[in-house]
XYZ file of C-alpha atoms in Angstrom:
645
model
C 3.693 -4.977 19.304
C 1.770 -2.720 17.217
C 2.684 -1.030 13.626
C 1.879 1.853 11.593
C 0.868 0.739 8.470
C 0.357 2.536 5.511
C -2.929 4.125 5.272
C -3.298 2.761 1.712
C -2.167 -0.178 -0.014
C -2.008 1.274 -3.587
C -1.989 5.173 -2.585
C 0.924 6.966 -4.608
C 1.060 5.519 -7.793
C 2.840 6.723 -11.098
C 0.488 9.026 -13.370
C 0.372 9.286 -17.058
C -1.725 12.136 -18.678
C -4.535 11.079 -20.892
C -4.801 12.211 -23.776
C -7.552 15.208 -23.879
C -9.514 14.650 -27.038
C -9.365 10.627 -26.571
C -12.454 8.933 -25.493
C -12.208 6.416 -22.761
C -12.680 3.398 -24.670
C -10.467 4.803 -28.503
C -6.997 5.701 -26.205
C -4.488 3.667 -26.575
C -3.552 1.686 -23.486
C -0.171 0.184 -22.035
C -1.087 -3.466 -21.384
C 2.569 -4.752 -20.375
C 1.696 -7.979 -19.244
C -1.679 -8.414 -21.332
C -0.612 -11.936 -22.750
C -4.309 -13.208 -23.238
C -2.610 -16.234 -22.497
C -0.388 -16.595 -25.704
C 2.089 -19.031 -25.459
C 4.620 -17.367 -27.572
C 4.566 -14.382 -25.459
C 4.891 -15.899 -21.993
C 7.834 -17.728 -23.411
C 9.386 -14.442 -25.021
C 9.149 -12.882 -21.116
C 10.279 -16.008 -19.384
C 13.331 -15.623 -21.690
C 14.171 -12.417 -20.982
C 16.101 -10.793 -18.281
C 17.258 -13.378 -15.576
C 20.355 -13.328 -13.548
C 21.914 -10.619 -15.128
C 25.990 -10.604 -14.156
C 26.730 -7.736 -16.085
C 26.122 -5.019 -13.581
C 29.035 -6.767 -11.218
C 31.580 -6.716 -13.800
C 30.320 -2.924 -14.075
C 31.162 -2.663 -10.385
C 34.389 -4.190 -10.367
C 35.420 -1.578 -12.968
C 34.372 0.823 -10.603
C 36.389 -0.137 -7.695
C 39.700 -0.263 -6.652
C 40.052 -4.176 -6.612
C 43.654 -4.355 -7.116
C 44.023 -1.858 -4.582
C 42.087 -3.176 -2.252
C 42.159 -6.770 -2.821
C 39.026 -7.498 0.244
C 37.011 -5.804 -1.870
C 36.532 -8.829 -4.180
C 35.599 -11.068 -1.143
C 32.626 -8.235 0.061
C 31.873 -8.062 -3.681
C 31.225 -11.707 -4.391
C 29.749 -12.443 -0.873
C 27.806 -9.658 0.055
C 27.512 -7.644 -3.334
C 23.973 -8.241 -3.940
C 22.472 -5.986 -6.451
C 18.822 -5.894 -4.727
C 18.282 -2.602 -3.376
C 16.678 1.077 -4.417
C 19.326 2.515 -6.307
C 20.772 1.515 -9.667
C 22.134 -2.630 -9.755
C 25.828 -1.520 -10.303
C 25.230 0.817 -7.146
C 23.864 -1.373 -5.177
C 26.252 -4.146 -5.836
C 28.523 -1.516 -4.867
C 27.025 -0.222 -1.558
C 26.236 -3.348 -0.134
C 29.713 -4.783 -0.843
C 30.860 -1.628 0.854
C 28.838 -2.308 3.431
C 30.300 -5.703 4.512
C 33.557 -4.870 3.900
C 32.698 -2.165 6.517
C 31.085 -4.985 8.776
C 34.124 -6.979 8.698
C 36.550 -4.240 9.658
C 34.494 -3.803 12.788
C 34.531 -7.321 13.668
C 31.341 -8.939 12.353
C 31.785 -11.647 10.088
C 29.973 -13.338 7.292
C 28.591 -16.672 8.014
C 30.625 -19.614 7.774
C 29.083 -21.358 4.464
C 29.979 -17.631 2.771
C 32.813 -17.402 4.566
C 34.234 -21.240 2.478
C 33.247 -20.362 -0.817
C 36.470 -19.826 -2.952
C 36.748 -16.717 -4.557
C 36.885 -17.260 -8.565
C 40.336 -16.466 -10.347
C 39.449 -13.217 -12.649
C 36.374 -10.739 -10.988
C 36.185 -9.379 -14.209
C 34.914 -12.183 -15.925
C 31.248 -12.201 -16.572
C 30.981 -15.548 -16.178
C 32.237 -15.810 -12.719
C 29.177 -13.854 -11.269
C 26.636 -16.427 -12.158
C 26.292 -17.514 -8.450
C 25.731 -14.328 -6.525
C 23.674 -12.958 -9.429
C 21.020 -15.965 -9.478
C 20.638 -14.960 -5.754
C 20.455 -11.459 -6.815
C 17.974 -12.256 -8.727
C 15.811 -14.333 -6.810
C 15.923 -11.726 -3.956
C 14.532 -9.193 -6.596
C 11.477 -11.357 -7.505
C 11.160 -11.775 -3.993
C 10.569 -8.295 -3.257
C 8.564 -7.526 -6.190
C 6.019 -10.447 -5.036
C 6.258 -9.088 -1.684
C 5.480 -5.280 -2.499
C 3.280 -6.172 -5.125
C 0.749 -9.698 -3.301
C -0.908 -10.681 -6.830
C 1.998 -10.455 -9.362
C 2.388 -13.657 -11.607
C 6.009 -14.353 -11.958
C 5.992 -13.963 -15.619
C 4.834 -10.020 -14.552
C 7.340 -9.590 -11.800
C 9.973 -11.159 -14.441
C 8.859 -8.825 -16.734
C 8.727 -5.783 -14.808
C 12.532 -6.678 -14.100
C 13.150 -7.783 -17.470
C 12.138 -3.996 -18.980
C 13.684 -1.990 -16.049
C 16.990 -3.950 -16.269
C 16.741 -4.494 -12.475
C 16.400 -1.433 -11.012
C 13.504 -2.273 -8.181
C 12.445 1.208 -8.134
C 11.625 1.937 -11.886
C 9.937 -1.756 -11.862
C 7.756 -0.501 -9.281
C 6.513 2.233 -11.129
C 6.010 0.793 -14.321
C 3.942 -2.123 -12.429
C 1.925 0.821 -10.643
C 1.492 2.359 -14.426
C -0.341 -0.752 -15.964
C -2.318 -1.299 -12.642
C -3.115 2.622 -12.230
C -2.306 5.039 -14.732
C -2.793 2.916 -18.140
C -3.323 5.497 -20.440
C -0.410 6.282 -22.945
C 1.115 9.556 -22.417
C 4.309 11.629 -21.330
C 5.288 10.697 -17.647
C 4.678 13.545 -15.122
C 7.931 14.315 -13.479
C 7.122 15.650 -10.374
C 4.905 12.431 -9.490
C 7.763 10.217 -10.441
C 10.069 11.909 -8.565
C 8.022 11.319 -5.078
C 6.772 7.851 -3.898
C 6.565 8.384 -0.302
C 5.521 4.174 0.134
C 9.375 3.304 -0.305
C 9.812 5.197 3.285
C 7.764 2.901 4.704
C 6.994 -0.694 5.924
C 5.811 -2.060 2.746
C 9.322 -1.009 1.102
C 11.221 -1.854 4.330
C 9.410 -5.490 4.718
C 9.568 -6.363 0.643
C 14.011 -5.407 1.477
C 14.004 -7.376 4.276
C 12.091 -10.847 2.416
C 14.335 -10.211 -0.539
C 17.747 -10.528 1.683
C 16.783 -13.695 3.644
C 15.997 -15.424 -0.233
C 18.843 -13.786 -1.625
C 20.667 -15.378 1.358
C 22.542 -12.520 1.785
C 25.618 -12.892 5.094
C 23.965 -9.756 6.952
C 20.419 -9.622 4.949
C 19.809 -7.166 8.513
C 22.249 -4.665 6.698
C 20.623 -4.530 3.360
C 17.099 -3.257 5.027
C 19.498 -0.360 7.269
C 20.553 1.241 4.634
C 17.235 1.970 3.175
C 15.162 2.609 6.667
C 14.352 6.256 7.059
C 17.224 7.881 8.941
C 17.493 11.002 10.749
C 17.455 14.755 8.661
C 21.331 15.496 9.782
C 22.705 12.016 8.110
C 21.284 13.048 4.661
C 24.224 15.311 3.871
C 26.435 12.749 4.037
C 24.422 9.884 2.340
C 23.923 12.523 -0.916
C 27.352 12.671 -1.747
C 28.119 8.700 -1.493
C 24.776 9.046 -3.767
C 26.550 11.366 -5.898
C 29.632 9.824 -6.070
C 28.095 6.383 -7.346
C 25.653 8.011 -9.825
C 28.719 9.499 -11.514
C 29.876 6.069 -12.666
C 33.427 7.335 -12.582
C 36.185 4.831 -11.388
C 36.196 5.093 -7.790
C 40.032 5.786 -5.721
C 40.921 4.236 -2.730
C 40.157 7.731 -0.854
C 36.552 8.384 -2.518
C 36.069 4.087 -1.038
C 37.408 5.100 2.277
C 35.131 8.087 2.294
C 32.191 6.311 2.004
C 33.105 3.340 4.387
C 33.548 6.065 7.130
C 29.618 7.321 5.994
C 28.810 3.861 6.096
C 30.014 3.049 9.219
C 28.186 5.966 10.869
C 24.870 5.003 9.616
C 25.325 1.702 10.769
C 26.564 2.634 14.087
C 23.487 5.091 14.261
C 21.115 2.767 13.084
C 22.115 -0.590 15.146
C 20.120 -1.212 18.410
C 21.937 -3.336 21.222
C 20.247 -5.993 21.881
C 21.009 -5.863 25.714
C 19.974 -2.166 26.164
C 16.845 -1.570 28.207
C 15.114 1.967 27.914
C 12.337 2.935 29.815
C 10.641 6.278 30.059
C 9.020 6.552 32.805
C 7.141 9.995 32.456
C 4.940 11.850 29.499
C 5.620 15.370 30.325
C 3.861 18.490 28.831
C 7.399 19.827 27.854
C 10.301 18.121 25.735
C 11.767 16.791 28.501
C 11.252 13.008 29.546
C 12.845 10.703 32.555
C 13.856 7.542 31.602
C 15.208 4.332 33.009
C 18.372 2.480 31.467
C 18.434 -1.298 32.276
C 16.530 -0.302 35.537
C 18.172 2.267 36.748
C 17.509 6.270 36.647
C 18.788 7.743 33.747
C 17.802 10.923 34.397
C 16.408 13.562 31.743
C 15.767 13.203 28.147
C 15.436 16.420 25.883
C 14.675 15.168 22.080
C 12.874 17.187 19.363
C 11.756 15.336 15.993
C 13.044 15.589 12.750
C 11.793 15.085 9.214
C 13.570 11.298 8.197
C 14.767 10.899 5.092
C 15.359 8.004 2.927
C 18.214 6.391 0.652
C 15.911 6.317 -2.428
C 13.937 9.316 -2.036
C 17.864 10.965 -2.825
C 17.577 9.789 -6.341
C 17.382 12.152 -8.951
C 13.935 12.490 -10.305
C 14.700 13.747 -14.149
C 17.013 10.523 -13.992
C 14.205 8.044 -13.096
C 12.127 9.833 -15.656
C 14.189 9.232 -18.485
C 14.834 5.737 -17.128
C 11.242 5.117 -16.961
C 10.835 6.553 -20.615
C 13.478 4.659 -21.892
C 11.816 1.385 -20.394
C 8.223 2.079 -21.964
C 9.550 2.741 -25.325
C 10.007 -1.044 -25.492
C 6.242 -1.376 -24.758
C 5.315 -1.294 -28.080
C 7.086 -4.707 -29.023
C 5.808 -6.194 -26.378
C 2.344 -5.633 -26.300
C 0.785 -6.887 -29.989
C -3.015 -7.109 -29.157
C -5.419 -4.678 -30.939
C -8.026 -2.770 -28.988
C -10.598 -5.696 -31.267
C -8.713 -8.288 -29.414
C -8.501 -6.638 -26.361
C -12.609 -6.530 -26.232
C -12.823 -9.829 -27.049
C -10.306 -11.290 -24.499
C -11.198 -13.425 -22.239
C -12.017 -13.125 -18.520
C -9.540 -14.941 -16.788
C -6.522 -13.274 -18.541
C -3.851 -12.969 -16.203
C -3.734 -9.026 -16.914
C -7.422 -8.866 -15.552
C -7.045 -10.943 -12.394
C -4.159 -8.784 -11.156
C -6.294 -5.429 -12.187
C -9.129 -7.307 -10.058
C -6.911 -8.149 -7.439
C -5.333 -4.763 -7.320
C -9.012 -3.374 -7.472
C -9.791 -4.999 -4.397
C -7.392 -3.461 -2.752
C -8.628 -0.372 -3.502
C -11.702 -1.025 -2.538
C -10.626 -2.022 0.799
C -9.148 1.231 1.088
C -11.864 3.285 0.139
C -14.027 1.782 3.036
C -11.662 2.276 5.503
C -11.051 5.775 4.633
C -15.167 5.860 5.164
C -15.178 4.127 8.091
C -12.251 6.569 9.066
C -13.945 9.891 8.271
C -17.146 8.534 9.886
C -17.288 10.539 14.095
C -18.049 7.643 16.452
C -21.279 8.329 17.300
C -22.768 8.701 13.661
C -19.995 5.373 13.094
C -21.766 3.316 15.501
C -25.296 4.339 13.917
C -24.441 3.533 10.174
C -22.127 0.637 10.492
C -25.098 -1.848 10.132
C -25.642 0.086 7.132
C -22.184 0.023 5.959
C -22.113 -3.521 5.913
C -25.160 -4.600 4.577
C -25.977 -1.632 1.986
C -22.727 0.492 1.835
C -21.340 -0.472 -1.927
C -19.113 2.328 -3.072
C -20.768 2.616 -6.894
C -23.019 5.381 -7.540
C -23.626 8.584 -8.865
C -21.185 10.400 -6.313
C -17.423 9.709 -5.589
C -16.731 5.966 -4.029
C -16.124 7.509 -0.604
C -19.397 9.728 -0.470
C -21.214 6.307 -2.176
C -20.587 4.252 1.122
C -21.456 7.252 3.755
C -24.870 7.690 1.508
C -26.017 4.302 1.103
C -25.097 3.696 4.975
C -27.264 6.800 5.864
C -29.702 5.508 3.610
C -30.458 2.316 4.454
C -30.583 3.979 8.036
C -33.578 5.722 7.063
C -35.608 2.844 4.782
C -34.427 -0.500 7.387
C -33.756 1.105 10.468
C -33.390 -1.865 12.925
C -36.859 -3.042 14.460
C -35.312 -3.057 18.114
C -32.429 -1.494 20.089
C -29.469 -3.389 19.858
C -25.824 -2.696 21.189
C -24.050 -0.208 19.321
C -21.048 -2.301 17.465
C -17.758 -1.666 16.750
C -15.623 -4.423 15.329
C -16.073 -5.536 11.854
C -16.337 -8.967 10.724
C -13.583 -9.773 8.132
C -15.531 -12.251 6.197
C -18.705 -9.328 5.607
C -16.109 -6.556 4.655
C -14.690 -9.089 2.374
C -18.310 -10.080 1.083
C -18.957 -6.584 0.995
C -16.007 -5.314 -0.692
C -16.694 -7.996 -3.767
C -20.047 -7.689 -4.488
C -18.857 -3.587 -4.739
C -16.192 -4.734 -7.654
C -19.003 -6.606 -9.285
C -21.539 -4.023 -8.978
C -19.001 -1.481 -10.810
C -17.889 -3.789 -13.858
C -21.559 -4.037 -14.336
C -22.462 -0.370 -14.099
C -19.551 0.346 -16.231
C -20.532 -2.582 -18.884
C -24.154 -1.533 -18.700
C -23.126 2.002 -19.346
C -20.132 2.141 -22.049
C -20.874 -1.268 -23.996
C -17.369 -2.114 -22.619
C -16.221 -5.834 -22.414
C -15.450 -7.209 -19.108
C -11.465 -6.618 -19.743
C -12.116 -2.800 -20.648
C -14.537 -2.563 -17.955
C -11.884 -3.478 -15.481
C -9.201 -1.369 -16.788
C -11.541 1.534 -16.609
C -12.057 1.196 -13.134
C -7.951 0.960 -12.434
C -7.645 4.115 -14.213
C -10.412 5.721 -12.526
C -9.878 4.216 -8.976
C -13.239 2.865 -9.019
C -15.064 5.943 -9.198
C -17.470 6.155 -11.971
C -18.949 9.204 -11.051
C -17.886 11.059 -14.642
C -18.856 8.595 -16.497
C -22.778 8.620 -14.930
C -22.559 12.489 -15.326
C -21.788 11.692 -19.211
C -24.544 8.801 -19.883
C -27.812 9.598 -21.354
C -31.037 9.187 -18.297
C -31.872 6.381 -20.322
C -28.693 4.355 -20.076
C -28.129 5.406 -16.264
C -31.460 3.314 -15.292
C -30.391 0.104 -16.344
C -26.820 0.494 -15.351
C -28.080 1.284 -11.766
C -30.488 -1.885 -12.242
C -27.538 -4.446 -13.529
C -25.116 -3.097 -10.963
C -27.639 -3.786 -8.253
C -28.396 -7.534 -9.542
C -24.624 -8.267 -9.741
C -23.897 -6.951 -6.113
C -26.745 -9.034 -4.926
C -27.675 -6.003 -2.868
C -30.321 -7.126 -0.557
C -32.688 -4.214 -1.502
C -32.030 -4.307 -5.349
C -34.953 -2.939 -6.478
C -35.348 -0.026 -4.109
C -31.522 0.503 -4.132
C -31.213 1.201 -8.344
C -34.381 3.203 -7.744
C -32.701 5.622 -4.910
C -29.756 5.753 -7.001
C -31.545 6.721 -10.453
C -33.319 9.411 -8.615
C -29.895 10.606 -6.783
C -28.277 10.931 -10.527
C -31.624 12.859 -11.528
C -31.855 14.923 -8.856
C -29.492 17.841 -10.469
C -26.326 19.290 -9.518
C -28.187 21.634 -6.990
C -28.941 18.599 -4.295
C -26.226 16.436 -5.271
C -24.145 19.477 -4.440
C -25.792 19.719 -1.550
C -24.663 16.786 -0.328
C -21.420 17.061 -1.191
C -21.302 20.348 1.082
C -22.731 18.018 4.257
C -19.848 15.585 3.413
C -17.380 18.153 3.661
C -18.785 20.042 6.550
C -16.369 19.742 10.186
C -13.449 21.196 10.930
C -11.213 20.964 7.632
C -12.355 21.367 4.443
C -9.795 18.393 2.847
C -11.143 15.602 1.103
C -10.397 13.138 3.863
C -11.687 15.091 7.055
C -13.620 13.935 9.833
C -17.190 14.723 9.467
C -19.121 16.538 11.821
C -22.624 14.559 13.265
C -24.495 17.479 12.760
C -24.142 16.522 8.983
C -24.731 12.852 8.934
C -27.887 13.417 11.183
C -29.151 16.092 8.573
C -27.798 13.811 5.829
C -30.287 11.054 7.455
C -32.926 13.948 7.578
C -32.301 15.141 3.655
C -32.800 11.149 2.316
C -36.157 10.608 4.814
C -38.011 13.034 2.955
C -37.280 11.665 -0.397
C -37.586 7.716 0.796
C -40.089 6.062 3.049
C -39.526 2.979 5.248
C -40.300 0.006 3.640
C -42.012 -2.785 4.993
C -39.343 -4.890 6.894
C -40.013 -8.565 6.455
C -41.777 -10.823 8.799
C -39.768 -12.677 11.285
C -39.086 -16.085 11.146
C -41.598 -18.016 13.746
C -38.530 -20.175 14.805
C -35.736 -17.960 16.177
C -32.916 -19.700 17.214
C -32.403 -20.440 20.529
C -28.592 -20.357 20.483
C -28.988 -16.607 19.543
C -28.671 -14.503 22.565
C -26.068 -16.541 24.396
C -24.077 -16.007 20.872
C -24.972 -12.295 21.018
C -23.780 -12.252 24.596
C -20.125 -13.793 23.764
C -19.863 -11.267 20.972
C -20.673 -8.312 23.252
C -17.934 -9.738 25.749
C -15.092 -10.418 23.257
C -15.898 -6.948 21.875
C -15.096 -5.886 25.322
C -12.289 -7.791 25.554
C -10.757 -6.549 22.493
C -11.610 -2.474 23.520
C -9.611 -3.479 26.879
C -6.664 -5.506 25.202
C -6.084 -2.471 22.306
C -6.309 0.169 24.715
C -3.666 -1.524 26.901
C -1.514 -1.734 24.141
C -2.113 1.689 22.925
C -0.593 2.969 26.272
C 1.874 1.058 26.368
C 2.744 2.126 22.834
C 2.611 5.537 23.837
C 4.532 5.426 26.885
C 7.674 4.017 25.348
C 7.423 6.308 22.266
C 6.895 9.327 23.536
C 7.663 11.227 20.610
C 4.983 9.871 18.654
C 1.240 11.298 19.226
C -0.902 9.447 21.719
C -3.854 6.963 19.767
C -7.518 6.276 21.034
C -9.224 3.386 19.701
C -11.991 4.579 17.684
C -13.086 1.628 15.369
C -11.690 -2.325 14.986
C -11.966 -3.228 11.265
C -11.034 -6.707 11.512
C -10.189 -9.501 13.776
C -8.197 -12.672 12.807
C -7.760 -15.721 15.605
C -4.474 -18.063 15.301
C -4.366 -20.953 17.097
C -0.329 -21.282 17.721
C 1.414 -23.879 19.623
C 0.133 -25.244 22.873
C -3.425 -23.970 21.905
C -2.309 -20.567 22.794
C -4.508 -18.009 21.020
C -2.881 -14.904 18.970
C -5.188 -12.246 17.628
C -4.343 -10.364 14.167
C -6.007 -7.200 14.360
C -6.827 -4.179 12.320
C -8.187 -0.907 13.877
C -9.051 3.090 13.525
C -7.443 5.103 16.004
C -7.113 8.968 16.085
C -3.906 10.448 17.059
C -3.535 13.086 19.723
C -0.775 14.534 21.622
C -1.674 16.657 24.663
C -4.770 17.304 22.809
C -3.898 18.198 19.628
C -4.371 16.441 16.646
C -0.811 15.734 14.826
C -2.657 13.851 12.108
C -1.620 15.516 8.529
C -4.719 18.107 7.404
C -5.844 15.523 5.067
C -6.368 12.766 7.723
C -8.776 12.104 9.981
C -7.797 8.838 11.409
C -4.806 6.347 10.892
C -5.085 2.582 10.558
C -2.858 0.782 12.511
C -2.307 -3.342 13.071
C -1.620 -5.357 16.323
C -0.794 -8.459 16.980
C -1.225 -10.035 20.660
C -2.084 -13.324 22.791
């Protein structure tokens, strides 16, 4: 089965403007969970907000419970507050929700189903139960969305957005991206396109199992994507709950009927079997249901749209605001003690952890914008030589250094052209990069390690600016210590190249930018043409010369072609297997583009039960559809993951 991931792990992220006259290391920055390992402090947030029952007894004065007296039952059984929207409003739709399950049929499970339903709902104290759950679930999702949270930060996060999942998210985005004090852009806020997607939809569905929610299915429905035409509907039970008014019978009916659509919509029979048998040129596809003609299919797409992206934007804002303005209590340390914190802080590991992410990211999107031919000739390069620090954006850093050590180590025989990229050597790869930039960035700014690292999260790792500021004099050494701490194999010539790349004036670096741009679309993320990267290889051979490869061992080992032969075959094996899939893929969603395999970025073998083998894999593949690119202008290639035996 294979899945569209998102193309980047930490891609839309909340931005703060910086303050123009401030330098980089006087603003003041938003450390929200910079503890420096204080004891007082970790106990202040593990004090804070927990299993918070107050937004039930909010609900319950929202709804008709005397009314309607099943709405208790739904409320206390199935009222979780985990979810996109406000807590009260979720507690409120996803009660809704199985009250709307059990008036079709489907029932709770039995445990649920036992539990006696306390005296007075409107008693704070009889929520404890359902809101420990709650909670859980919510610390579940914020561990899931975000891998490297402590759980004093995910606490924390909660703790200052009062449980609303989606203005935690942004605030822990804001102190891992955007940590610079200043007033919250509200058009940024207001999109965050990741919470249409699988990270969002997987982090829902891991917070319902812990939250051990009856119909934990239901709570990730109601925030999938869902067709254009259902939106109308979904705004005004959107509407209706963000007015906080006491709800009537009639407005509860009204949205149990919306509910009941969606879910209807949404819910795939399990014993329904649709094959389409035929990827015509026109809108029109045959199909087989459970194995017999169906006949003709007309379908057109439609933009999806999502729960949470129906929340007001100017209220998030002033949510968010209202949360950072108790920053300031929270976060004692000076910008003194900040320089001389230590290392290991918890703050700093997550920034690292976070920055390796990035990282990741930005050699994919390399790898991605690389044509397979000019791919095939730098990916030895990539992954010995390609760090992403250097006098040019991260991006442009790898595609240079890859063309470069082209030119200086080309290999000393033919070889087979690969394709699939060890995990461990990107890994390798993609660390010695981090430590190459904190270096550059200490060598260059006098910054401690901590500052050095929350420079780079502001900046995204590129350091490009901050070369462009530096005297000559200080750019030399910071090439020369970034070098050392990458361990780059060819340190000497490699903070040599890259001194005389920052010297070389706007004129060739411009230049070079130009080739880097040139194909078919001008965006920053378009597939370059070959012509470039061949006269990119030409522009770098007249300012370097080969150097003098080393001698080769007088022992080779003998094991070495039979292990270069059972590479080339499983590389084989893996083209065959992905392209199979890839069909396959294609045939039964035919209103998605066609993908061709361009590139496998990783490979992960699971031995499973009965020594059957599964393979985790991560690949490149353009998207086509009857020969026309439906990629978005700004991307060349999308990265997708598989999973097969």
């Amino acid at each position: 089965m294979i899945h569209q991931a998102a193309a980047f792990i930490a891609r839309h992220f909340v931005r703060l403007q910086p303050s123009p006259t401030a330098a980089a290391h006087d603003a003041p920055l938003v450390r929200l969970s910079c503890f420096h390992g204080d004891a007082k402090w970790t106990e202040f947030v593990r004090g804070r907000w927990a299993a918070d029952p107050c937004a039930y007894v909010d609900a319950v004065g929202r709804l008709p419970v005397d009314e309607m007296p099943d709405l208790f039952g739904c409320l206390y059984r199935g009222g979780h507050c985990v979810g996109l929207l406000a807590p009260a409003s979720n507690v409120i739709l996803n009660g809704l929700t199985l009250l709307c399950r059990r008036r079709s049929g489907a029932c709770s499970s039995p445990e649920e189903s036992c539990l006696p339903l306390p005296p007075d709902p409107r008693h704070v104290g009889n929520w404890g139960s359902i809101a420990f759950r709650s909670y859980n679930g919510l610390l579940a999702f914020m561990h899931t969305y975000f891998r490297y949270l402590t759980d004093d930060q995910a606490r924390f996060y909660l703790h200052l957005s009062g449980g609303d999942v989606l203005v935690a998210i942004r605030i822990a985005e804001l102190e891992q991206f955007a940590a610079v004090e200043g007033a919250v852009d509200q058009a940024v806020v207001g999109r965050h396109p990741d919470l249409l997607r699988e990270r969002a939809q997987f982090a829902l569905a891991v917070a319902g199992i812990k939250a051990k929610h009856p119909m934990p299915d239901d709570l990730l429905l109601l925030f999938q994507p869902a067709l254009q035409e259902s939106a109308d509907d979904m705004k005004a039970v959107l509407a209706t709950l963000a007015e906080g008014r006491r709800l009537a019978v009639r407005d509860v009916e009204a949205i149990l009927a919306v509910l009941k659509s969606q879910l209807r919509h949404r819910t795939v029979c399990p014993g329904l079997q649709l094959t389409f048998t035929q990827r015509g040129r026109g809108e029109t596809l045959h199909y087989r249901l459970n194995g017999q003609h169906g006949g003709g299919l007309h379908f057109q797409q439609c933009a999806p749209f999502s729960l949470a992206g129906l929340r007001s934007p100017e209220a998030v804002r002033r949510k968010l605001e209202s949360c950072l303005s108790l920053v300031p209590e929270h976060t004692p340390h000076t910008p003194a003690e900040v320089a001389d914190a230590p290392p290991t802080c918890g703050h700093v590991e997550y920034l690292k952890m976070g920055l390796l992410d990035v990282i990741h990211a930005l050699y994919v999107e390399a790898l991605a914008r690389l044509p397979r031919a000019a791919l095939r000739r730098l990916l030895r390069g990539v992954l010995v030589a390609g760090h992403c620090y250097g006098p040019m954006d991260p991006v442009s850093n790898i595609i240079i250094h890859a063309a470069w050590y082209s030119v200086i180590a080309p290999p000393s025989r033919p070889t087979s052209e690969p394709d699939v990229l060890g995990v461990d050597a990107l890994l390798r790869l993609e660390v010695r990069s981090l430590a190459g930039l904190v270096a550059a960035v200490r060598a260059a700014t006098g910054f401690s390690e901590h500052q050095a690292v929350e420079h780079l999260s502001t900046n995204r790792c590129d350091i490009s600016s901050m070369l462009r500021r530096a005297a000559p004099e200080t750019r030399g050494p910071a090439f020369r210590r970034a070098s050392e701490a990458a361990r780059h194999p060819l340190g000497e010539h490699h903070s040599s190249f890259l001194a005389s790349l920052a010297s070389s004036g706007p004129k060739f670096l411009d230049t070079v930018s130009s080739l880097l741009r040139s194909g078919e679309d001008k965006a920053p993320r378009h597939l370059i043409s070959d012509a470039s990267i061949t006269e990119l290889q030409k522009m770098l051979g007249r300012r370097c010369s080969p150097i003098t490869p080393l001698p080769a061992p007088s022992r080779l080992d003998s094991s070495l072609p039979a292990r270069r032969q059972w590479l080339e075959k499983r590389q084989r094996f893996l083209r065959t297997e992905l392209e199979q899939l890839l069909r396959g893929y294609a045939d039964q969603r035919p209103w998605e583009p066609t993908f061709e395999l361009e590139t496998i970025c990783g490979v992960a073998k699971e031995s499973a039960y009965l020594s059957s083998h599964c393979y985790h894999i991560n690949f490149l593949a353009a998207a086509e559809c009857l020969g026309i690119s439906r990629l978005s202008p700004n991307e060349s290639q999308l990265r997708i993951w598989a999973t097969f035996q």
